[in-house]
mmCIF file of C-alpha atoms and ligand atoms in Angstrom:
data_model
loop_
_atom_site.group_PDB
_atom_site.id
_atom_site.type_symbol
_atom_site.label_atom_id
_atom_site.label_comp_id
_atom_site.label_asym_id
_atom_site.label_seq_id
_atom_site.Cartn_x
_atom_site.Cartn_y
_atom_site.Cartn_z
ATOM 1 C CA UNK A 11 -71.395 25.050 -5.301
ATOM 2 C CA UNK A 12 -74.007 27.380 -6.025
ATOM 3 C CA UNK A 13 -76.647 26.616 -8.309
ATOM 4 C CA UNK A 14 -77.971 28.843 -11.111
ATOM 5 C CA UNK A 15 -80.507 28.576 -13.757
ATOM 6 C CA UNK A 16 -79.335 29.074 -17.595
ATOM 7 C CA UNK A 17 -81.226 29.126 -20.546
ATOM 8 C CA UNK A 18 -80.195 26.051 -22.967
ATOM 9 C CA UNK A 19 -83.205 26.767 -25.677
ATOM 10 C CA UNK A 20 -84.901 28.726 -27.464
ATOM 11 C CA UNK A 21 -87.665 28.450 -29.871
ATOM 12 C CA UNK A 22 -91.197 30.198 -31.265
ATOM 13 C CA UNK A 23 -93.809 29.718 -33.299
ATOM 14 C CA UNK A 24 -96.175 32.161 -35.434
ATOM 15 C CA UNK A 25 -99.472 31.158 -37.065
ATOM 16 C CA UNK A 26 -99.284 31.488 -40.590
ATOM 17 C CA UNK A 27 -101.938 33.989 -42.049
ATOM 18 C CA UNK A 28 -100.486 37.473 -41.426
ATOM 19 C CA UNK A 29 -102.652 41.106 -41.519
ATOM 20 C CA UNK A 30 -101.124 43.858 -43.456
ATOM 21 C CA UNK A 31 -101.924 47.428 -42.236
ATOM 22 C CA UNK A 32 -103.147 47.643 -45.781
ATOM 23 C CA UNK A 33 -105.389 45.088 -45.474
ATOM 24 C CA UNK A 34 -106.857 46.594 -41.988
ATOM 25 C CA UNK A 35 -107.445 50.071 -43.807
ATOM 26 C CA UNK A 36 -110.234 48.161 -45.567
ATOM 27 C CA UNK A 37 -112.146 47.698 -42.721
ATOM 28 C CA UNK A 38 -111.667 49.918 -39.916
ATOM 29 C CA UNK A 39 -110.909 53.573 -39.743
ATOM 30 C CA UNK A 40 -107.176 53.423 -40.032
ATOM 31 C CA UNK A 41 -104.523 53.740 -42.401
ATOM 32 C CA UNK A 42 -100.912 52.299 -42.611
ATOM 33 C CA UNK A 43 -99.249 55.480 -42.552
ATOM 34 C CA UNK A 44 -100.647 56.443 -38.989
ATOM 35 C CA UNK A 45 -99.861 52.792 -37.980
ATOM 36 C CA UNK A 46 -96.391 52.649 -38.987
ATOM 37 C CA UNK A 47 -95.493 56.261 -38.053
ATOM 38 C CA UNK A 48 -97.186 56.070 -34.425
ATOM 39 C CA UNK A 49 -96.602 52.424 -33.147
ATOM 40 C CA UNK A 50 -93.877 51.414 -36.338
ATOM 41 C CA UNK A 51 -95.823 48.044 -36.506
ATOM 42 C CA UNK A 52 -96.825 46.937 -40.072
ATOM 43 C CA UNK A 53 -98.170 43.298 -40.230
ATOM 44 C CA UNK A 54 -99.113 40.686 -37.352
ATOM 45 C CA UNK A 55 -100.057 36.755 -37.074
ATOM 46 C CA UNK A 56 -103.087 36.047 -36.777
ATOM 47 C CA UNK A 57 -104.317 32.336 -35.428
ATOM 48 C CA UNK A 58 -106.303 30.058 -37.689
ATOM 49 C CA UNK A 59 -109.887 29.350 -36.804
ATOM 50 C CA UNK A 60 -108.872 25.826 -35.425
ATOM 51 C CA UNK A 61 -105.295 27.130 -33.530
ATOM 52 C CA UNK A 62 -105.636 27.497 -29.678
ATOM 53 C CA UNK A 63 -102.826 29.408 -27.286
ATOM 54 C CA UNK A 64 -101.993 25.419 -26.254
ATOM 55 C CA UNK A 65 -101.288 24.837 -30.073
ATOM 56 C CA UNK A 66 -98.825 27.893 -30.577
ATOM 57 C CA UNK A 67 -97.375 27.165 -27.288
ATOM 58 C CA UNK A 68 -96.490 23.280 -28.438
ATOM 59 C CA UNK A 69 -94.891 24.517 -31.335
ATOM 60 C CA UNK A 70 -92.712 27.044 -29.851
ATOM 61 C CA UNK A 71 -91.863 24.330 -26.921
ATOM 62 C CA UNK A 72 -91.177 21.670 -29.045
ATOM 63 C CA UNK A 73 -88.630 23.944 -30.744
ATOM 64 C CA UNK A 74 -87.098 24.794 -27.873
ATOM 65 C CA UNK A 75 -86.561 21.549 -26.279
ATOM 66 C CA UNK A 76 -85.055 20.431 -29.626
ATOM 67 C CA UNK A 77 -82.822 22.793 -29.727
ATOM 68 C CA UNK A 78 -81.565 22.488 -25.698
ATOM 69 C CA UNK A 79 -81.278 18.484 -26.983
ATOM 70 C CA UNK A 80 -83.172 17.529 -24.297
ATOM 71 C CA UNK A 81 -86.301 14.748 -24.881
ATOM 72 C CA UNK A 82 -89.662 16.070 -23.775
ATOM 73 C CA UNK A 83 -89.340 13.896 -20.564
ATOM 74 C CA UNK A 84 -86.650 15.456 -19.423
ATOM 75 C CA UNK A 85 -88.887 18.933 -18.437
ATOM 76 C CA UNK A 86 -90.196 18.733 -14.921
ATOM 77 C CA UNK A 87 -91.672 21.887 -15.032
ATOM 78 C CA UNK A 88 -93.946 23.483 -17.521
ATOM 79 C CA UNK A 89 -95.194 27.747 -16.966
ATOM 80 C CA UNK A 90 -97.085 29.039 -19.148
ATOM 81 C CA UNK A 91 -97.514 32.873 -19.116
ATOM 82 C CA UNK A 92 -100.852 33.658 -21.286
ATOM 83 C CA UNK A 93 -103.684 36.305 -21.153
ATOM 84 C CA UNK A 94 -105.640 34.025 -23.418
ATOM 85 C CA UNK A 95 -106.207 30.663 -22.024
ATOM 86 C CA UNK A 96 -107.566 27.475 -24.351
ATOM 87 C CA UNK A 97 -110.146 27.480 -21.132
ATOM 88 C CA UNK A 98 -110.939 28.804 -18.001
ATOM 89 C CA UNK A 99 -109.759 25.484 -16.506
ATOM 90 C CA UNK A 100 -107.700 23.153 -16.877
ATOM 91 C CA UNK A 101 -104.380 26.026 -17.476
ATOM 92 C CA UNK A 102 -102.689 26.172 -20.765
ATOM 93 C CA UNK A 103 -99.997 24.528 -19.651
ATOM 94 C CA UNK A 104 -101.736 21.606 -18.221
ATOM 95 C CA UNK A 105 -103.218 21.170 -21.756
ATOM 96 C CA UNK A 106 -99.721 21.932 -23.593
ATOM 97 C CA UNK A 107 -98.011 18.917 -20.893
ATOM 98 C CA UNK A 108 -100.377 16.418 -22.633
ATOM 99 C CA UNK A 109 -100.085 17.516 -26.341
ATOM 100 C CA UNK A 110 -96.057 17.043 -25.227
ATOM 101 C CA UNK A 111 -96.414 13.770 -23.924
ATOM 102 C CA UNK A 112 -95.173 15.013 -20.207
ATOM 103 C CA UNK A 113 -97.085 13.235 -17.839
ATOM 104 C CA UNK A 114 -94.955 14.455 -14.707
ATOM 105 C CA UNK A 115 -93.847 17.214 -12.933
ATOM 106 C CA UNK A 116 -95.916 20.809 -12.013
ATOM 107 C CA UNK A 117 -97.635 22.853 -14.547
ATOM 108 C CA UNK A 118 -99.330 25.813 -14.338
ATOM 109 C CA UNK A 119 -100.401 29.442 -15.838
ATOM 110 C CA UNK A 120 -99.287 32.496 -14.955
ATOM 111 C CA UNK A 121 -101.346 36.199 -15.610
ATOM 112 C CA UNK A 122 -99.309 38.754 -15.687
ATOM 113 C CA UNK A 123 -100.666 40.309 -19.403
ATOM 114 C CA UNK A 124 -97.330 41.945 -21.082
ATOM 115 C CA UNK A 125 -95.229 41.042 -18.255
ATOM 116 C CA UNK A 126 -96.036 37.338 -17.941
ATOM 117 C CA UNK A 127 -92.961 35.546 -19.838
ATOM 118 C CA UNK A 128 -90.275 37.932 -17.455
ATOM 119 C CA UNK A 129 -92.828 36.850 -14.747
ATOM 120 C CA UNK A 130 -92.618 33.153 -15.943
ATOM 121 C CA UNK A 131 -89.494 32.802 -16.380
ATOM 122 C CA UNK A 132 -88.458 34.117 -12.371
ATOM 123 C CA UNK A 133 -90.658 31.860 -10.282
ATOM 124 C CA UNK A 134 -88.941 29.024 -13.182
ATOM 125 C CA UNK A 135 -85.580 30.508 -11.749
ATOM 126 C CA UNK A 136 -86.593 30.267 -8.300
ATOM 127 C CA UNK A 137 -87.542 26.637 -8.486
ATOM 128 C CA UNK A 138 -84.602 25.346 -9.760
ATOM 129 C CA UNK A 139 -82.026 27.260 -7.398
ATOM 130 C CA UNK A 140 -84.952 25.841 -4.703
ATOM 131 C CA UNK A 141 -84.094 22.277 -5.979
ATOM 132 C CA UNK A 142 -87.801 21.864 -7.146
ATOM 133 C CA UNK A 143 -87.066 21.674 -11.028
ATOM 134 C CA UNK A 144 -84.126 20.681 -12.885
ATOM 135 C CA UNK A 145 -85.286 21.258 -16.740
ATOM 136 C CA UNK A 146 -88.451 24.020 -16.851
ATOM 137 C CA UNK A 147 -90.310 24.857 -20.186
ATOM 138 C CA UNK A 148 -91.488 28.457 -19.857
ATOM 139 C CA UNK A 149 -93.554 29.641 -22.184
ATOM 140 C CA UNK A 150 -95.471 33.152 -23.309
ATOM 141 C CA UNK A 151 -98.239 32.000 -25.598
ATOM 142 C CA UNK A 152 -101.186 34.425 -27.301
ATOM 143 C CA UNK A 153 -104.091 34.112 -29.578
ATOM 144 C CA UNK A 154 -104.464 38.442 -28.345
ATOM 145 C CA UNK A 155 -106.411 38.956 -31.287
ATOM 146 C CA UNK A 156 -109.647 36.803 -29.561
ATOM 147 C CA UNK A 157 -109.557 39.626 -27.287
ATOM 148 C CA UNK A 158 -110.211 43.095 -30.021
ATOM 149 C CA UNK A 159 -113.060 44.397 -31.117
ATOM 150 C CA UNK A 160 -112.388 44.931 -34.674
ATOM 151 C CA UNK A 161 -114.270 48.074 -34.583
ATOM 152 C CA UNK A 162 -112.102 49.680 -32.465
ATOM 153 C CA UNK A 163 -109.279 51.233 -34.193
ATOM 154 C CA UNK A 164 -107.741 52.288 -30.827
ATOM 155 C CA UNK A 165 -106.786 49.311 -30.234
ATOM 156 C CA UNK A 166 -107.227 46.443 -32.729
ATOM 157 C CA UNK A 167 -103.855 47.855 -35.181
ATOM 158 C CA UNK A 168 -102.352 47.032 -32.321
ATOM 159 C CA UNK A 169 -102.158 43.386 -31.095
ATOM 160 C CA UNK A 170 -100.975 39.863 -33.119
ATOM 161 C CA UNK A 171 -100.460 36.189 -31.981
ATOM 162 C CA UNK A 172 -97.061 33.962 -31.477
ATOM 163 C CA UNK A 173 -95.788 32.037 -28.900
ATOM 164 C CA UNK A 174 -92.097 32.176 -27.355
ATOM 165 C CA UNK A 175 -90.678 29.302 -25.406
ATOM 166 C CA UNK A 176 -87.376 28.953 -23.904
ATOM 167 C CA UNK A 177 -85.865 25.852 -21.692
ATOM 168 C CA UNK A 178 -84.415 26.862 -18.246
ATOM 169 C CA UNK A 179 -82.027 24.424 -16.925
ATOM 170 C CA UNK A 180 -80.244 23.860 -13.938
ATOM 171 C CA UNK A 181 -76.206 24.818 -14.024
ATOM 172 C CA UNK A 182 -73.284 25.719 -12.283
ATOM 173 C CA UNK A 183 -72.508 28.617 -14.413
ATOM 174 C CA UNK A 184 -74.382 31.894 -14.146
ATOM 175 C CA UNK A 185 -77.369 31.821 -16.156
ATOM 176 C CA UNK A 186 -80.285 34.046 -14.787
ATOM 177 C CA UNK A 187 -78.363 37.122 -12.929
ATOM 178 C CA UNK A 188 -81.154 38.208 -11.758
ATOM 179 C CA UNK A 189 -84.894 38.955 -11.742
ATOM 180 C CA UNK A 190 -87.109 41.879 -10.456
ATOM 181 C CA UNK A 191 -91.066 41.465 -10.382
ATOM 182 C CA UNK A 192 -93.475 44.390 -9.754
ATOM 183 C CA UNK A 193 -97.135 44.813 -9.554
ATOM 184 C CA UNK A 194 -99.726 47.567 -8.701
ATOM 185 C CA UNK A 195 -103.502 47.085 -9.044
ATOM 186 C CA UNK A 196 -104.519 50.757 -8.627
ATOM 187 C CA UNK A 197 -103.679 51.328 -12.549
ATOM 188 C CA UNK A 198 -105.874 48.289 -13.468
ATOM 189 C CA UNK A 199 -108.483 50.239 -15.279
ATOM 190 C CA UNK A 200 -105.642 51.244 -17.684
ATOM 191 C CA UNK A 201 -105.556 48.649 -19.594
ATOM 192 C CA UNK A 202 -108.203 45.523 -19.314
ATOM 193 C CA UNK A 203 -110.530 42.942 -20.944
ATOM 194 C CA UNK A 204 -113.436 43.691 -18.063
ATOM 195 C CA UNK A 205 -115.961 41.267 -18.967
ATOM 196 C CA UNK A 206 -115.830 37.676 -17.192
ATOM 197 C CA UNK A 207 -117.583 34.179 -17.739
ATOM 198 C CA UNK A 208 -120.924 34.036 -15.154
ATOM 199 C CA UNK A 209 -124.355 32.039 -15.455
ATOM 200 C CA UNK A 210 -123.012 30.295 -18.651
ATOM 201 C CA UNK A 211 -122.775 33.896 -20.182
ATOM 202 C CA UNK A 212 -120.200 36.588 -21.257
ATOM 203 C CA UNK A 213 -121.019 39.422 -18.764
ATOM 204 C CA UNK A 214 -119.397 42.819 -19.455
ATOM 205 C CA UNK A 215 -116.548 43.778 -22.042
ATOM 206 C CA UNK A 216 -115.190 40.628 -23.456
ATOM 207 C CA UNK A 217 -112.472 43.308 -25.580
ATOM 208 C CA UNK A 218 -109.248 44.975 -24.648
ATOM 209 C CA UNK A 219 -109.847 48.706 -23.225
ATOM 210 C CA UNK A 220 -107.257 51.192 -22.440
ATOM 211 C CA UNK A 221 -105.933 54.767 -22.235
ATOM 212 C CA UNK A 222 -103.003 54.423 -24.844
ATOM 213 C CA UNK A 223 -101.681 57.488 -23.832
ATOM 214 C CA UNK A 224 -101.540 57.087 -20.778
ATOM 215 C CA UNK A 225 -100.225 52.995 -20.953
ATOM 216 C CA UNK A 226 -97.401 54.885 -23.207
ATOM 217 C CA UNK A 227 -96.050 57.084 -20.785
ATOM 218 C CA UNK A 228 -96.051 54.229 -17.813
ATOM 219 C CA UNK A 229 -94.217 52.172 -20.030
ATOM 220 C CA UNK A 230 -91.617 54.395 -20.930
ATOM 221 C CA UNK A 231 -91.337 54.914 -17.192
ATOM 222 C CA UNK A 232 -91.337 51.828 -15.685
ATOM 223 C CA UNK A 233 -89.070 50.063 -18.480
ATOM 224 C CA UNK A 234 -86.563 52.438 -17.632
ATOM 225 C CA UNK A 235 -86.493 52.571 -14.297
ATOM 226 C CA UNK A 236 -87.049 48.772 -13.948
ATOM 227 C CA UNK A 237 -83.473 48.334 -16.465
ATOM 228 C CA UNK A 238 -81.493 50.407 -13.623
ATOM 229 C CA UNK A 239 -82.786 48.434 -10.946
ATOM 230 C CA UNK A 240 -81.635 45.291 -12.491
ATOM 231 C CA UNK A 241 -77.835 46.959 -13.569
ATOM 232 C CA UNK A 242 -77.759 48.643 -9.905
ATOM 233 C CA UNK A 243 -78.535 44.930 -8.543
ATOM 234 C CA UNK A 244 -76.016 43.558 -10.807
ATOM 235 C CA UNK A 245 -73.246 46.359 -10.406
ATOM 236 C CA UNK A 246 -73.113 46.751 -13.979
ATOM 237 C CA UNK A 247 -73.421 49.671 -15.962
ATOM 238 C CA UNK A 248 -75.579 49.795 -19.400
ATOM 239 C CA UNK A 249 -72.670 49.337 -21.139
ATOM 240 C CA UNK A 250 -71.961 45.992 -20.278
ATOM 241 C CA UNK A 251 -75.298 44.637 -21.815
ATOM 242 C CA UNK A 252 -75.131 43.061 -24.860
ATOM 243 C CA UNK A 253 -78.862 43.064 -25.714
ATOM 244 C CA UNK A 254 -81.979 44.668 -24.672
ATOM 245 C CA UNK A 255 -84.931 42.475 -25.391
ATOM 246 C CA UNK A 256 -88.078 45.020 -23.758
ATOM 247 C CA UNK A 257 -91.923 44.105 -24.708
ATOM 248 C CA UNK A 258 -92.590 44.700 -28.131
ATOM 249 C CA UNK A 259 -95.873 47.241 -28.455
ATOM 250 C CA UNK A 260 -94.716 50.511 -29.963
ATOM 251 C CA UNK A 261 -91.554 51.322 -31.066
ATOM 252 C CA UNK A 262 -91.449 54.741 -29.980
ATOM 253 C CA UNK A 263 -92.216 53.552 -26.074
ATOM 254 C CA UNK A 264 -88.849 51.297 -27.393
ATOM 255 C CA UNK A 265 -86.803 53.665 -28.679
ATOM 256 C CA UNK A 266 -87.568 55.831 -25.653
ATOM 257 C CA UNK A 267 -86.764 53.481 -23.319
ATOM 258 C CA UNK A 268 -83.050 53.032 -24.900
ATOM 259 C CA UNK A 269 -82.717 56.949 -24.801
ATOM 260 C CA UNK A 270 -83.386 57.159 -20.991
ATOM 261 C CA UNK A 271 -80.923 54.274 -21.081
ATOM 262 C CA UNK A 272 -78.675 55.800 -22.936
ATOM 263 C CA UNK A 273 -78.605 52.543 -25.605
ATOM 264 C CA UNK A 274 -77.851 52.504 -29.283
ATOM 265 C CA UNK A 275 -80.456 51.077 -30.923
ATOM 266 C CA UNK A 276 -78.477 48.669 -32.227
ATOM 267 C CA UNK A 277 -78.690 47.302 -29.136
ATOM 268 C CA UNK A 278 -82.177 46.216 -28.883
ATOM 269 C CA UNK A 279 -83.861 43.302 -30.259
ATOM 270 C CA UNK A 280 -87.223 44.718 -32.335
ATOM 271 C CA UNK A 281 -89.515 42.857 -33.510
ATOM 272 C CA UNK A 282 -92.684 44.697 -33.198
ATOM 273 C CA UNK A 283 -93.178 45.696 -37.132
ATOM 274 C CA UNK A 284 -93.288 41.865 -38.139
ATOM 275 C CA UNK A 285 -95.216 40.733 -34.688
ATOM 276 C CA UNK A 286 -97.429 43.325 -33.163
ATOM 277 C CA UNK A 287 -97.850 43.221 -29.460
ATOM 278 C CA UNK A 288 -98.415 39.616 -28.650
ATOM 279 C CA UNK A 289 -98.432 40.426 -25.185
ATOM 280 C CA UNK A 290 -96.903 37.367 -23.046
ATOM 281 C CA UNK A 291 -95.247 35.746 -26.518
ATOM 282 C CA UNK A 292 -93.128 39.234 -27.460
ATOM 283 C CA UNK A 293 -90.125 39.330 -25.305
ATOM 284 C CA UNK A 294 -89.509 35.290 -25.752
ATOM 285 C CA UNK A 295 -90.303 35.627 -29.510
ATOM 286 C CA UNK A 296 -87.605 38.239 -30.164
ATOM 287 C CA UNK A 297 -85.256 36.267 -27.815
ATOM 288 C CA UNK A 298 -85.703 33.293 -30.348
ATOM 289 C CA UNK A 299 -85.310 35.801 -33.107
ATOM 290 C CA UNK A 300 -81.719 37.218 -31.734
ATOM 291 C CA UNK A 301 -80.512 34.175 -31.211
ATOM 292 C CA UNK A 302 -81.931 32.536 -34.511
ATOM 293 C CA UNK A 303 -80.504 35.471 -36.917
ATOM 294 C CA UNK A 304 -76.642 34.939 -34.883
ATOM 295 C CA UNK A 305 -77.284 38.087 -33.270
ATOM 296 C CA UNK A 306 -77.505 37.012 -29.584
ATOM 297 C CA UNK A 307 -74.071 34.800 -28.941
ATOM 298 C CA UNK A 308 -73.590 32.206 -26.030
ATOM 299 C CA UNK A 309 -71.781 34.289 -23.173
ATOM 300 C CA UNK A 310 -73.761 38.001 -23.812
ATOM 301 C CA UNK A 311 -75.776 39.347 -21.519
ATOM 302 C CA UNK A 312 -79.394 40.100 -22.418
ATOM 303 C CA UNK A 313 -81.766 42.333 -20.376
ATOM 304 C CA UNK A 314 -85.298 41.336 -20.540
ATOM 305 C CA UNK A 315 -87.860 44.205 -19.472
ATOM 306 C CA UNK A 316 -91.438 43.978 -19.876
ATOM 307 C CA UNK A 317 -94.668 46.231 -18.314
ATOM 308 C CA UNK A 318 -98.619 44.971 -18.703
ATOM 309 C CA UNK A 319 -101.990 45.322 -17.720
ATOM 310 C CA UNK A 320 -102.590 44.939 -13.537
ATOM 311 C CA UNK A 321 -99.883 46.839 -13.994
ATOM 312 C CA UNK A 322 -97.174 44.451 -13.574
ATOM 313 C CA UNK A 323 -93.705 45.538 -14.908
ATOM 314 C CA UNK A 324 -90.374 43.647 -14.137
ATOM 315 C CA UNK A 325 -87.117 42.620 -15.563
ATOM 316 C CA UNK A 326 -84.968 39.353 -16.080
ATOM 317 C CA UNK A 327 -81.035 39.974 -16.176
ATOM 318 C CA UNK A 328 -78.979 36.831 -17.662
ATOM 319 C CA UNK A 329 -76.056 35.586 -19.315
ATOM 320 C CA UNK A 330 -76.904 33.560 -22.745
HETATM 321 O O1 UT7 B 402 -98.674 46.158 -23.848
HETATM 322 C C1 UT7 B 402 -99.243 47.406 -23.637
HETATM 323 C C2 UT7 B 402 -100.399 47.553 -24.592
HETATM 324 N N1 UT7 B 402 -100.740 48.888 -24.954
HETATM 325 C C3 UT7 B 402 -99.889 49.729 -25.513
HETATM 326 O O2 UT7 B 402 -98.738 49.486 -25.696
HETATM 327 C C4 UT7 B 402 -100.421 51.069 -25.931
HETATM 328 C C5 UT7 B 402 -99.469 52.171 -25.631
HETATM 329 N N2 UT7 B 402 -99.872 53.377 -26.316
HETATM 330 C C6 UT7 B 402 -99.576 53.559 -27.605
HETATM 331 O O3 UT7 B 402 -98.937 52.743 -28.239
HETATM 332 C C7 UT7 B 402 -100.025 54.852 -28.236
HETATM 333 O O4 UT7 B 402 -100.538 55.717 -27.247
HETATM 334 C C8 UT7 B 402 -101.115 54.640 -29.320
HETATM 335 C C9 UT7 B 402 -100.468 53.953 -30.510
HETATM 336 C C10 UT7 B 402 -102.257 53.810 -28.803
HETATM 337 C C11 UT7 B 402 -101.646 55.989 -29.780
HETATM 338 O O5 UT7 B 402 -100.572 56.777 -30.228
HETATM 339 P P1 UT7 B 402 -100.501 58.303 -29.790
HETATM 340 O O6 UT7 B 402 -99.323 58.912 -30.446
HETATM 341 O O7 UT7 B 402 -100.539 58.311 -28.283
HETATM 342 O O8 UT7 B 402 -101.793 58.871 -30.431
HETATM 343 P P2 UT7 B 402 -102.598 60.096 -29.913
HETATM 344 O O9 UT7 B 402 -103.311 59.702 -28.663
HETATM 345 O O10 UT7 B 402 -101.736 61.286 -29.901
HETATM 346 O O11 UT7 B 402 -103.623 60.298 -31.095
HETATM 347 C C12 UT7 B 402 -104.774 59.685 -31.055
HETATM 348 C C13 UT7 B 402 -105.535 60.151 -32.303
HETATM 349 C C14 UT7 B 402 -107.015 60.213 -32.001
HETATM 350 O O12 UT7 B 402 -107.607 61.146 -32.856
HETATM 351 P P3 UT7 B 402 -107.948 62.647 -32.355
HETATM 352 O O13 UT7 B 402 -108.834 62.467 -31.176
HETATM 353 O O14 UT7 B 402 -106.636 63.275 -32.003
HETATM 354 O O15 UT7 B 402 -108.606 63.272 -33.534
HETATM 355 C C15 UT7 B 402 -107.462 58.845 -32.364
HETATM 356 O O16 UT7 B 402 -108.835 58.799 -32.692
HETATM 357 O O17 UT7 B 402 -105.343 59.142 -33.275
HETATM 358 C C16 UT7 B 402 -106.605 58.550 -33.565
HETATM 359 N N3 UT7 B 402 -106.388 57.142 -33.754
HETATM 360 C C17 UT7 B 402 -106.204 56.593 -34.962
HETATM 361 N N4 UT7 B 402 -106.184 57.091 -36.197
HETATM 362 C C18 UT7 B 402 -105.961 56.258 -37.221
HETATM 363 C C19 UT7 B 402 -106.321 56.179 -32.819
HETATM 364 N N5 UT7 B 402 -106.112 54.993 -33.393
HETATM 365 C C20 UT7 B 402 -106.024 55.225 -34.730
HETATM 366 C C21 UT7 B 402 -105.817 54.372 -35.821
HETATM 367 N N6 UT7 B 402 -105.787 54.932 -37.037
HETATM 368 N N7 UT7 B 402 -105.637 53.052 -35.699
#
């Protein structure tokens, strides 16, 4: 019998102080009308002073193993995808096993910016149809906001925090359909925090940089193109997906994407004007939310499509 990997919960977690775009117009050059009208974001989380990427992530695990009515010992496997780690060693997910109570299994991070969770979640699929795992916990987790200079209005409108988490489990029924991972480092300079820890200092830019116009029209590329590869995979046409779950940073580079799709918009799961881009923690934070507001029912099929910094873009096909 062939095994598969199915999803069997879902949870997330946001921190509780939120930032208005009104609130931002009082101290950087910006103004809620060019906000909402060019990335249709209008509030994001922000993490308290005392909240780490570990805490949001044990939150949004917790939830999730709840709800797949598992105990915490049951997860042999713990990813966490992240851009902003508690450290620079041990990983987030080393430090999110231990606020769980695991004290088993593998855990590890992954880096893939935007495109970590979709990147997460496959190598989680891989090692249970391998035999490795039998109950993963695969998280996307961000406190983005350590990362903006709040100067910059280019970018700091932009970005919130949240964490995602979902339990993967292994199943006889088709879960995971399938999963497509890509990567090229010549666009690196496109989007990147350049600065690094040396000598006990900060050395270089410790803040997000990017071209935004450019990151726009890659997206809108690659998020298309990276939805046919997964239907042509599948044999399935566009109409047979239930939900589209992409990255959440702009709704335009979302509603774009659904009209090279061909997609009603009532297809796709948005959460961007409550959330922001919270990089890693968007695609498994409006997962939770299509599934929490009835939307997403057992059985559908959900496309998950994501593009970040490195670039890395991919996609995760599944049943719910
Ligand atoms: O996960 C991936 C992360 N990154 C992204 O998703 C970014 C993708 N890119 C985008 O979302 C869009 O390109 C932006 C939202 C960043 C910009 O939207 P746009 O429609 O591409 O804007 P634009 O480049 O046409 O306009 C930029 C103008 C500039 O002014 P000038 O030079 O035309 O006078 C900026 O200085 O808008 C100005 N601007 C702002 N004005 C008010 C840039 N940021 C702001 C701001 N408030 N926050």
């Amino acid at each position: 019998m062939t095994t598969f990997s199915k999803i069997i919960g879902v949870g997330s977690y946001l921190p509780e102080t939120t930032l208005s775009n009104a609130e931002l117009e009082k101290s950087v050059d910006t103004s809620d009308e060019w906000i909402r009208t060019r990335t249709g974001i209008e509030s994001r989380h922000i993490h308290a002073p005392h909240e780490t990427t570990s805490d949001l992530a044990f939150h949004a695990a917790q939830k999730a193993i709840q709800h797949a009515q598992l105990a915490n010992t049951d997860i042999d496997l713990i990813i966490v995808a992240t851009t902003t780690p508690d450290m620079v060693f041990p990983s987030t997910a080393c430090l999110l096993q231990q606020k769980l109570g695991i004290h088993h299994g593998a855990a590890f991070d992954i880096q893939a910016v935007c495109t970590g969770f979709v990147y997460a979640l496959s190598v989680a699929d891989l090692f249970i149809k391998s035999g490795q795992a039998t109950n993963a916990l695969v998280v996307g987790a961000e406190t983005f906001t350590n990362l903006l200079n709040w100067q910059d209005r280019n970018t700091c409108v932009l970005f919130g925090d949240g964490a995602g988490a979902v339990v993967l489990s292994k199943s006889n029924d088709p879960g995971i359909l399938s999963t497509h991972l890509h990567a090229d480092g010549k666009y690196a300079d496109m989007l990147c925090v350049p600065g690094h820890v040396m000598n006990g200092e900060t050395s270089g830019n410790p803040t997000v940089t990017m071209d935004g116009g450019a990151v726009f029209k890659f997206a809108v590329k690659v998020l298309s193109q990276v939805s046919l590869e997964a239907l042509t995979h599948n044999a399935m046409t566009i109409d047979q997906v239930d939900w589209l779950i992409p990255h959440q940073a702009n709704i335009r580079i979302i509603e774009a994407t659904a009209d090279k799709l061909k997609l009603p918009m009532s297809k796709v799961i948005v959460t961007v004007q409550k959330h922001g881009n919270t990089s890693a923690a968007s695609i498994p934070l409006a997962l939770d939310e299509g599934v929490r507001t009835g939307r997403i029912k057992p059985g559908q099929t959900c496309l998950l499509v994501g593009v970040g910094g490195g670039f890395t873009w991919g996609s995760a096909l599944l049943k719910f």
